Short mmCIF file of C-alpha atoms in Angstrom, two decimals:
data_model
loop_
_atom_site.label_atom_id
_atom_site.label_comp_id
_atom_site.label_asym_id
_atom_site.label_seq_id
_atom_site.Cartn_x
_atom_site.Cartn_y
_atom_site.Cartn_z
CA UNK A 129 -21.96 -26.51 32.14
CA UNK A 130 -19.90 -23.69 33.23
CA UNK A 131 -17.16 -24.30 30.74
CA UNK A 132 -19.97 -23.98 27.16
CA UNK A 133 -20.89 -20.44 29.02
CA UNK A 134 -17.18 -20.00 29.41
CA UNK A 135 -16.41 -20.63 25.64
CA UNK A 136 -19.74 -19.21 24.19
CA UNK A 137 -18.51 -15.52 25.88
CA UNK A 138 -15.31 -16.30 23.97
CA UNK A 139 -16.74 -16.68 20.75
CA UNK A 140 -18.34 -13.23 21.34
CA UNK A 141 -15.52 -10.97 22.64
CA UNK A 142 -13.38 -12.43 19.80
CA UNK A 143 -16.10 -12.17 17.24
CA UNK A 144 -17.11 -8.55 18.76
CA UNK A 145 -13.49 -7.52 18.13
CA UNK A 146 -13.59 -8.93 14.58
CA UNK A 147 -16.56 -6.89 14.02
CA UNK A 148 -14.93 -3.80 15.02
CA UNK A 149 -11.65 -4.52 12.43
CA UNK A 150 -14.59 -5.48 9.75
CA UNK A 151 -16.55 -1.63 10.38
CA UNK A 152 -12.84 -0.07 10.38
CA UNK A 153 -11.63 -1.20 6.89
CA UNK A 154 -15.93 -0.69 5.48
CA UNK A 155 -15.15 3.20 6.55
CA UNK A 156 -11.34 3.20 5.39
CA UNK A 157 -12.78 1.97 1.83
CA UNK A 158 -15.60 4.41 2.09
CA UNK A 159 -13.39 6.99 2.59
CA UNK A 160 -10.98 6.27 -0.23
CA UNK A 161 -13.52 5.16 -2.69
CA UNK A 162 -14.57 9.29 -3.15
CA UNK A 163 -11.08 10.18 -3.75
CA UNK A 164 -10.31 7.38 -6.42
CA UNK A 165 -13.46 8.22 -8.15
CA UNK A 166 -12.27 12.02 -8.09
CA UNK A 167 -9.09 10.66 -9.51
CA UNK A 168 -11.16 8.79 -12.13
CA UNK A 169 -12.66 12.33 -12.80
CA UNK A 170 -9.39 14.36 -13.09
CA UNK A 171 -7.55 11.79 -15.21
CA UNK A 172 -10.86 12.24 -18.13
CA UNK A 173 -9.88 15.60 -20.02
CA UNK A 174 -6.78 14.59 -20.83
CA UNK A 175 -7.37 11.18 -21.87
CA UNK A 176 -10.21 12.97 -24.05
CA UNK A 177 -7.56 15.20 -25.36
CA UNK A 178 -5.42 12.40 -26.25
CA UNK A 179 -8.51 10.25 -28.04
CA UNK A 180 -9.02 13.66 -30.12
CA UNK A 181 -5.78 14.02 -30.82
CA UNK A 182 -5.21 10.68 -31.88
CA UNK A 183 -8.40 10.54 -34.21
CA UNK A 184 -7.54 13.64 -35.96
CA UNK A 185 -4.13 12.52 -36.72
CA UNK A 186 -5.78 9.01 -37.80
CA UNK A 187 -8.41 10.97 -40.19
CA UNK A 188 -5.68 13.36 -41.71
CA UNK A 189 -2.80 11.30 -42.69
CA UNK A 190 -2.46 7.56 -43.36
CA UNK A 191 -1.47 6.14 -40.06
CA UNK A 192 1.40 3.55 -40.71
CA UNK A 193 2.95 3.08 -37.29
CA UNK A 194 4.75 0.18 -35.71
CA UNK A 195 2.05 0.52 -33.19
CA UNK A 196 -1.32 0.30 -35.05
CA UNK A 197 0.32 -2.89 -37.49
CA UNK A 198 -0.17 -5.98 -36.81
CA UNK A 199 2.88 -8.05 -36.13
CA UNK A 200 2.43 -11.42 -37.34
CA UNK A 201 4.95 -14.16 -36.88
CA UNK A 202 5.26 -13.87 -33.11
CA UNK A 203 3.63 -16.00 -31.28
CA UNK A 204 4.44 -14.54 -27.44
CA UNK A 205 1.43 -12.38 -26.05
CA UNK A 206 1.77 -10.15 -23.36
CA UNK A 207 -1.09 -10.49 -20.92
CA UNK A 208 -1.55 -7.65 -17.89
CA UNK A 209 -3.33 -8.26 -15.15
CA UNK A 210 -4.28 -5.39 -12.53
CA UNK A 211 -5.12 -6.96 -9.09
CA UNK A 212 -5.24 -5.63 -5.85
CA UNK A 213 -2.91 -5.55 -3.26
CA UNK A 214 -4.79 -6.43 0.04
CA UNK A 215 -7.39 -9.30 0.28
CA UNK A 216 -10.45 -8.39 2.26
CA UNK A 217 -12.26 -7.10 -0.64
CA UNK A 218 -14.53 -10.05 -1.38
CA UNK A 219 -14.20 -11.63 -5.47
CA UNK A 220 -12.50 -8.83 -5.90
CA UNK A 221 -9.17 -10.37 -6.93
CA UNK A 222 -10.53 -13.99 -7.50
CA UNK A 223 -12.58 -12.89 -10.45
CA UNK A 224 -9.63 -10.71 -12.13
CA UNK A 225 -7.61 -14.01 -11.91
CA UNK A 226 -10.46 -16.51 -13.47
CA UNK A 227 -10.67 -13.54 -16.35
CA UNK A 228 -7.40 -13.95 -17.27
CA UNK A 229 -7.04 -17.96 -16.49
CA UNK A 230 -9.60 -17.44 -19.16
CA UNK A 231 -7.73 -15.13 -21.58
CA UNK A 232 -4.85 -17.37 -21.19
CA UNK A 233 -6.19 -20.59 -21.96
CA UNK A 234 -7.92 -19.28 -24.92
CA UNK A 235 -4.71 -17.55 -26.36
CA UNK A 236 -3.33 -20.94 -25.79
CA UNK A 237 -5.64 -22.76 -27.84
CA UNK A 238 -5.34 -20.13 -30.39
CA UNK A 239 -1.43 -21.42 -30.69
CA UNK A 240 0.01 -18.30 -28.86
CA UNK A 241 2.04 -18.08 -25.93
CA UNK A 242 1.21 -16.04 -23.04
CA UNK A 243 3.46 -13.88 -21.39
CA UNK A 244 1.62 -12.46 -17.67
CA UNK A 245 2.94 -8.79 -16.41
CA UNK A 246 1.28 -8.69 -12.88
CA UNK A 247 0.55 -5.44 -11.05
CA UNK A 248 -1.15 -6.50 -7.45
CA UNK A 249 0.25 -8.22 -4.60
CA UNK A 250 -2.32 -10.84 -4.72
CA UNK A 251 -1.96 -11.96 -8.64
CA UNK A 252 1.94 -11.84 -7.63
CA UNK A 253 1.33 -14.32 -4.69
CA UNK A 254 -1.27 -15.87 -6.91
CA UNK A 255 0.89 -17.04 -9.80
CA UNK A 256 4.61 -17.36 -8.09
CA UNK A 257 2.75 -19.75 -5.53
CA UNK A 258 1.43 -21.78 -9.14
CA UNK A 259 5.64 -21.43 -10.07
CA UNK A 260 4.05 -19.47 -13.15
CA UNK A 261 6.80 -17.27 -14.37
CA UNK A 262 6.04 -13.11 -14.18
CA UNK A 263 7.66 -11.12 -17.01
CA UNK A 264 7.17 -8.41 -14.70
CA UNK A 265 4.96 -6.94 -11.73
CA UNK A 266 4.68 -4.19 -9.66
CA UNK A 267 3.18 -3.85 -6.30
CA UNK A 268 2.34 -1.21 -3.51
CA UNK A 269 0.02 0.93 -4.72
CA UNK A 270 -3.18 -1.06 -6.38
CA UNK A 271 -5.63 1.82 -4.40
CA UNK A 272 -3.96 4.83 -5.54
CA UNK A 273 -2.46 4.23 -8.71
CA UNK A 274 0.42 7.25 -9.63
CA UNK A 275 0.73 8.63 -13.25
CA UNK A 276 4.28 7.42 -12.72
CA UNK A 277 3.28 3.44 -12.03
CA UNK A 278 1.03 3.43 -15.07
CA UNK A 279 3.80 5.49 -17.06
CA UNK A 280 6.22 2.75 -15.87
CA UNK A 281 3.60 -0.01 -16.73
CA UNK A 282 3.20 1.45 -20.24
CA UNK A 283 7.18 1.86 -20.98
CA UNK A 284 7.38 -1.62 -19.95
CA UNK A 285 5.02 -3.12 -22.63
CA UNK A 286 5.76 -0.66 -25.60
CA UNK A 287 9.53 -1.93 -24.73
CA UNK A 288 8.18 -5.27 -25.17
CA UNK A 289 6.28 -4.33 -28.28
CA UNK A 290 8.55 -2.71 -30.13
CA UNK A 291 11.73 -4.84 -29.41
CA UNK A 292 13.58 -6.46 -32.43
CA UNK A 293 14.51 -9.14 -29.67
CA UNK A 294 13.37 -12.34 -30.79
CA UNK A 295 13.61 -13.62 -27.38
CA UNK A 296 11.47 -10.70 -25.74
CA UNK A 297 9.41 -9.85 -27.90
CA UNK A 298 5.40 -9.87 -27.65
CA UNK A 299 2.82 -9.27 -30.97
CA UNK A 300 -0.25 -8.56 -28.88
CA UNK A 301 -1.33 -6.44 -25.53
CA UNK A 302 -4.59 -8.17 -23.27
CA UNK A 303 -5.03 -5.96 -20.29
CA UNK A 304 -7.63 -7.78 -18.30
CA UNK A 305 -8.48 -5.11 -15.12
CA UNK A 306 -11.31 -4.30 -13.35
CA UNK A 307 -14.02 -1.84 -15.01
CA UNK A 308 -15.70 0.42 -12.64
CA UNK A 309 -19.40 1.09 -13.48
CA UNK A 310 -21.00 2.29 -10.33
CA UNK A 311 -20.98 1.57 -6.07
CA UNK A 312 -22.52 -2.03 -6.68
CA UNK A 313 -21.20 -3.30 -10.02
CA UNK A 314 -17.76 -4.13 -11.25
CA UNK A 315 -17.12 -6.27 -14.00
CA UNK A 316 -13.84 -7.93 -15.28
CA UNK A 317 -12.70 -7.03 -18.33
CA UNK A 318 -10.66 -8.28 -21.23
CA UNK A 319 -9.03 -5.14 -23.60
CA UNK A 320 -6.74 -5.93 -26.46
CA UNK A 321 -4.70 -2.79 -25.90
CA UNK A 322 -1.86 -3.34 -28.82
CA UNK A 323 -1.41 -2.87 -31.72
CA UNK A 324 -4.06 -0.11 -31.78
CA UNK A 325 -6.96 -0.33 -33.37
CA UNK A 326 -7.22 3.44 -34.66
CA UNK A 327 -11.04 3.82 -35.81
CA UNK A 328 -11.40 6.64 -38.23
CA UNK A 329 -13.44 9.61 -37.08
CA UNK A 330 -14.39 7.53 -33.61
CA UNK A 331 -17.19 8.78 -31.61
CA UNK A 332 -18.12 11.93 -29.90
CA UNK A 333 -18.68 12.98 -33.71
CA UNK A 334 -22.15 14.28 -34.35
CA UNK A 335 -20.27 17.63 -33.46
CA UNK A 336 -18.53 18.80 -36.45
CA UNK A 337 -15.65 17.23 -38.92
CA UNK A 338 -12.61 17.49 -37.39
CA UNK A 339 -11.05 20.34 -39.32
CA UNK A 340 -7.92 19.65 -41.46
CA UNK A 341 -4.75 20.40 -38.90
CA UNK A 342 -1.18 21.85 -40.07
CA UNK A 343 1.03 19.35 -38.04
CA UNK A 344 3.93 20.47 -35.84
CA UNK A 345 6.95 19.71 -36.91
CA UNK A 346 5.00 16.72 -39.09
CA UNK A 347 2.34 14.05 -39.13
CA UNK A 348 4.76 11.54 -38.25
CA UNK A 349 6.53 12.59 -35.68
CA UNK A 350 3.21 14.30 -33.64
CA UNK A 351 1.56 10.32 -33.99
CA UNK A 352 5.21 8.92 -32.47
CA UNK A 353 4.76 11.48 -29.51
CA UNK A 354 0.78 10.78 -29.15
CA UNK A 355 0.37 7.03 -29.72
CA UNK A 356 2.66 6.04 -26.44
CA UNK A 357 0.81 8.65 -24.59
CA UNK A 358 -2.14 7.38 -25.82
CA UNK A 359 -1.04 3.98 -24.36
CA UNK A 360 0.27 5.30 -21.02
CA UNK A 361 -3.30 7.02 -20.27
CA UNK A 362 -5.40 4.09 -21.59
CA UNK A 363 -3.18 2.32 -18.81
CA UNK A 364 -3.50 4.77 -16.50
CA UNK A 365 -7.23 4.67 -16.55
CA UNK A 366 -7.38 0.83 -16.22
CA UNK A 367 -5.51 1.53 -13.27
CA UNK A 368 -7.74 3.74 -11.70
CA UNK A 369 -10.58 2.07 -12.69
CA UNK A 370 -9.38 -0.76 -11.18
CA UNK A 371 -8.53 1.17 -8.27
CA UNK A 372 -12.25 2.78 -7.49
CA UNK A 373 -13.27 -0.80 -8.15
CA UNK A 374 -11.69 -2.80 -5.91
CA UNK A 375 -12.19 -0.32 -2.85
CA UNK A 376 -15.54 -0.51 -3.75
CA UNK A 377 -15.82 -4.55 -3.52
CA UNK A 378 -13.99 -3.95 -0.47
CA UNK A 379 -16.48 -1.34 1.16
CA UNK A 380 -18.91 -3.88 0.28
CA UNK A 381 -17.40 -7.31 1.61
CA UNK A 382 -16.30 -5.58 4.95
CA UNK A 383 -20.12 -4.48 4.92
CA UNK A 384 -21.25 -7.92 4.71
CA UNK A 385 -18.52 -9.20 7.04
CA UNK A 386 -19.56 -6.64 9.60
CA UNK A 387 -23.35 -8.08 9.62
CA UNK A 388 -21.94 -11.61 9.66
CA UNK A 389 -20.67 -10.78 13.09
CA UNK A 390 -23.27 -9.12 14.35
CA UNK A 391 -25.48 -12.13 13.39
CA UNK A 392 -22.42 -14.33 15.32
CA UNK A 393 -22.48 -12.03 18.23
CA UNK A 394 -26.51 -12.42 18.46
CA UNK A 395 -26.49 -16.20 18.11
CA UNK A 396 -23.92 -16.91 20.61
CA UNK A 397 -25.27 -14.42 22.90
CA UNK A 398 -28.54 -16.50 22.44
CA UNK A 399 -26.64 -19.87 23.36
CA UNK A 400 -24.80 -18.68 26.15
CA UNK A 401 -27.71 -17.29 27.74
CA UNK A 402 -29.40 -20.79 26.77
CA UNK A 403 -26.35 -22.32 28.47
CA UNK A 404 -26.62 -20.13 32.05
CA UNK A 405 -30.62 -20.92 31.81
CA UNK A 406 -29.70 -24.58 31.69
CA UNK A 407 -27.01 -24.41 34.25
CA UNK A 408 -29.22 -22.72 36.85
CA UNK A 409 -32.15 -25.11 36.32
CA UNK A 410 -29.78 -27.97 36.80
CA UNK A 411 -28.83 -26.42 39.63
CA UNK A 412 -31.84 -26.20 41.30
CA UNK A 413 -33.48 -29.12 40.46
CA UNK A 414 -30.12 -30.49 41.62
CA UNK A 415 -31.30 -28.78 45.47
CA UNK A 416 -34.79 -29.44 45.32
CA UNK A 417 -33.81 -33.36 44.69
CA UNK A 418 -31.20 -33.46 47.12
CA UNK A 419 -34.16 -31.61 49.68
CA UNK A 420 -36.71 -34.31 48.98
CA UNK A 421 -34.03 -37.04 49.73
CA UNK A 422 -33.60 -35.37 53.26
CA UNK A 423 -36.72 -34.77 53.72
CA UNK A 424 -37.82 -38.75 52.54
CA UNK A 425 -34.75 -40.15 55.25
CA UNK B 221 -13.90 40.46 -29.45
CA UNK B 222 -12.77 37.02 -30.06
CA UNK B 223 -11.12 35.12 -27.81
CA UNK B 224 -9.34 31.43 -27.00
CA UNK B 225 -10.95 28.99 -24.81
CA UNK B 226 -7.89 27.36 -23.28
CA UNK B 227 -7.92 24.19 -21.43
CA UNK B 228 -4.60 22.91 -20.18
CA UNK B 229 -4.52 19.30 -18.87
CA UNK B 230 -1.69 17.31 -17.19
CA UNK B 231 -2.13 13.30 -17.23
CA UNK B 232 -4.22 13.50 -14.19
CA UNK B 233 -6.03 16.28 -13.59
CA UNK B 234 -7.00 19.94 -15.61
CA UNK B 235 -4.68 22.29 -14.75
CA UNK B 236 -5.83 25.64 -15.93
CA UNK B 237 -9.29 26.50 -18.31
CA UNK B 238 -10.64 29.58 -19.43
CA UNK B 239 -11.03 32.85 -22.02
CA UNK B 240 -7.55 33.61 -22.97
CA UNK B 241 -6.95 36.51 -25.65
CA UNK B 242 -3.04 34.38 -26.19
CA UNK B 243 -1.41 31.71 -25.72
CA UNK B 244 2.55 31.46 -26.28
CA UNK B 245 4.13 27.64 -26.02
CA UNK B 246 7.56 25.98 -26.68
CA UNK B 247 6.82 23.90 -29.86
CA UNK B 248 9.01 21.71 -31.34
CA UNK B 249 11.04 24.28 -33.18
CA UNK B 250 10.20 27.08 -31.13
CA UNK B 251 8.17 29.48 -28.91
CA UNK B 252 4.73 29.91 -31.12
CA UNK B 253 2.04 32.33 -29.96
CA UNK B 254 -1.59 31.65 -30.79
CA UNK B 255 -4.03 34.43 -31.08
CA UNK B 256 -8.29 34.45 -32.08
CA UNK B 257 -8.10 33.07 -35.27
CA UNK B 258 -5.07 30.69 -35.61
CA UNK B 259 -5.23 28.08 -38.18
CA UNK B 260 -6.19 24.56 -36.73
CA UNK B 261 -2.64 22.93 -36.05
CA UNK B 262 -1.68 20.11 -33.71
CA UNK B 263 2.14 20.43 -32.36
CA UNK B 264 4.36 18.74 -29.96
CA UNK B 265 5.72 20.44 -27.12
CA UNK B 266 8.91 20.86 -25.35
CA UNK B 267 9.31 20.83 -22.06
CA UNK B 268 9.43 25.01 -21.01
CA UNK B 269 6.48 27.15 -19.80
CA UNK B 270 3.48 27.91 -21.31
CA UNK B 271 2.07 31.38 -20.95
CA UNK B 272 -1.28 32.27 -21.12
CA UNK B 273 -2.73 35.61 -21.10
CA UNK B 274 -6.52 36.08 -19.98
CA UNK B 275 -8.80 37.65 -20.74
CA UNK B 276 -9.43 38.88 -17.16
CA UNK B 277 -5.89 40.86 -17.52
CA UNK B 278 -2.90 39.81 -15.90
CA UNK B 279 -0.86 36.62 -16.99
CA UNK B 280 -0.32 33.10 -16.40
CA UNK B 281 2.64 30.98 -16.20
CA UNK B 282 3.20 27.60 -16.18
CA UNK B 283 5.91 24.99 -16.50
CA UNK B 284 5.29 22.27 -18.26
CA UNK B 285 6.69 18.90 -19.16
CA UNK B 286 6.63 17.64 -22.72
CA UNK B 287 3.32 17.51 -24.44
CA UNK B 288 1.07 18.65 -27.16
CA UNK B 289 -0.55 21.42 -28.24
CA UNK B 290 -3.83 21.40 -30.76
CA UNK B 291 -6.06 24.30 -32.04
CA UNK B 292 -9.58 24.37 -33.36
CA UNK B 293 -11.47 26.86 -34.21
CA UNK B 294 -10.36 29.09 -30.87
CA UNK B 295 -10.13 25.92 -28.69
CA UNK B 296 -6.57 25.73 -27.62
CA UNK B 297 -6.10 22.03 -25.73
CA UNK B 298 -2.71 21.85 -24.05
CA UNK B 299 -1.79 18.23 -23.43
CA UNK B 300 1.14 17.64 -20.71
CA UNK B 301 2.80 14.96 -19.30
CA UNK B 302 3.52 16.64 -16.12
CA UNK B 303 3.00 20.73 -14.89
CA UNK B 304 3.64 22.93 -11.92
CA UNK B 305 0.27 24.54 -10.60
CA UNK B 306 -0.36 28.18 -11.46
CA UNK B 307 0.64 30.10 -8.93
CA UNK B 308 2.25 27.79 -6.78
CA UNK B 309 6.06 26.62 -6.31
CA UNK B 310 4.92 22.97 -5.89
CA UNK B 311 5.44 20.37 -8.81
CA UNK B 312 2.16 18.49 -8.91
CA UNK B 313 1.81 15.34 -11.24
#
């Protein structure tokens, strides 16, 4: 009939125009996606610089700091979760989420209760629409994370680590975010941030020893300065990471979304062209009958 | 002759690396200059300006935010929270 062409072109102009929103957010996230990785890049010597630091103060002196002991007693976690803020970017989100539905049950089941700090407009939505109370969150800029939002982040949590408030106070740090590991693969990831774990003489050894520092104005007070730093650029890169990764599951769902359409586009082109066919056949065998009946009176 | 290799990083990017023949910083109780040779030391920093002086000739300046500093063996790692770009008026973080 006229009216399945009718609605078969339909289908196509509106899918067509879907297709075009779909290829304009793919080239957006392929755009952005070479800057956050540059970021990723930049953000590397001095979280190196930190890590040495750190180590060296760790192999020198005996590290007792409020942040490397464990606290026991306290039973409230804190739990961070780095989301995005936009959908569109396939899993993306959804798996972050089932990571730490994960984390949380287990910490649960291991007695402790879980405190969530959200950053993400979609883990905001995610738990407020559950009525799951937020410590804290903070939205606006999951793609391009600023030193300032992580520094913010970090404050936020050493506050809540180092409080003598009963009330507010948490004995552990989860961070489950996003790890970038190249274009095509992104895995969730659970961290135990706090207290530190401080390995002696950690990695990118097979140099030399780390030679025996004088300390400026003294052990102590250079680990005070470094370990929150330390924490504010571990934070930082989970942000960033987090950042390259979910423009990169975006790149790649609005990839697959723009196929889907052109598959749509191609099918319904092929039943509206089935529909014309049918209409004009019914048409004619609709004269050529009518014909024969004159032709038989 | 001997000389520093100098690498000063803010929290998200390298600001400034190279040969430096000294480096002068506001520790924590003071200005200290570092020369070829210095004795390994890790220090905090003060927010002020660190100078460096190249090898090349000439000098660099550069504000800086609190920090640390650590030296090893002639490697001189500048650690900053924030700093203003070399030769520029603009604070970049």
């Amino acid at each position: 009939m006229a009216g399945q062409q009718r609605v078969y072109r339909q289908r196509i102009r509106s899918t067509q125009s879907l297709k075009k929103i779909f290829r304009a957010m793919e080239l957006i996230a392929a755009s952005r996606i070479g800057k956050a990785r540059a970021r990723v890049e930049a953000a590397s010597p001095y979280a190196r610089a930190i890590t040495r630091a750190v180590s060296a103060v760790a192999t020198h002196a005996d590290v007792e700091h409020p942040l490397t002991t464990e606290r026991s007693g306290v039973s409230r976690v804190a739990v961070l979760v780095v989301t995005a803020d936009r959908g569109m970017a396939g899993a993306y989100s959804a798996s972050v989420l089932r990571e730490a539905e994960r984390l949380v049950e287990q910490l649960r089941e291991e007695g402790k209760d879980p405190v969530l700090y959200v950053t993400g407009r979609r883990g905001v939505s995610y738990y407020s629409f559950r009525h799951r109370p937020m410590a804290a969150s903070w939205t606006g800029s999951s793609d391009a994370p600023s030193v300032e939002t992580a520094r913010e982040i970090a404050d936020t949590l050493l506050d809540a680590f180092l409080t003598d408030d009963e009330g507010t106070m948490v004995g552990e740090l989860h961070v489950v975010h996003t790890q970038f590991v190249n274009m095509v693969t992104q895995v969730p990831r659970v961290v135990r941030m706090l207290p530190l774990e401080i390995v002696e003489g950690v990695a990118e050894k097979g140099t030399e020893p780390l030679p025996l520092y004088d300390f400026e104005p003294s052990p102590e007070a250079v680990l005070d300065a470094l370990l929150p730093r330390y924490v504010q650029s571990r934070i930082y890169s989970f942000l960033l990471q987090a950042a390259a990764s979910e423009l990169a599951a975006r790149q790649r769902a609005m990839h697959t979304a723009t196929e889907n359409a052109e598959d749509l586009i191609r099918m319904y082109t092929r039943l509206a062209n089935q529909a014309r066919q049918a209409e004009i056949t019914q048409e004619i065998s609709e004269i050529v009958s009518g014909a024969d009946a004159l032709a038989a009176s | 002759m001997a000389h520093l290799e100098v690498d000063l990083v803010a929290a998200d990017r390298k600001v400034w690396s190279g040969e430096a023949s000294m480096v002068s910083a506001p520790a924590a109780d003071g200005y200290i200059g570092i020369l070829p040779g210095h004795a390994p030391l890790l220090s905090l920093l003060n927010p002020g300006t660190v100078r460096i002086t190249p090898t090349s000739g000439g000098s660099q300046e550069v504000r800086v935010d609190s920090g640390f500093l650590s030296v090893d063996a002639d490697r001189v790692t500048v650690v900053v929270d924030a700093a203003e770009a070399p030769g520029s008026g603009t604070t970049a973080r």
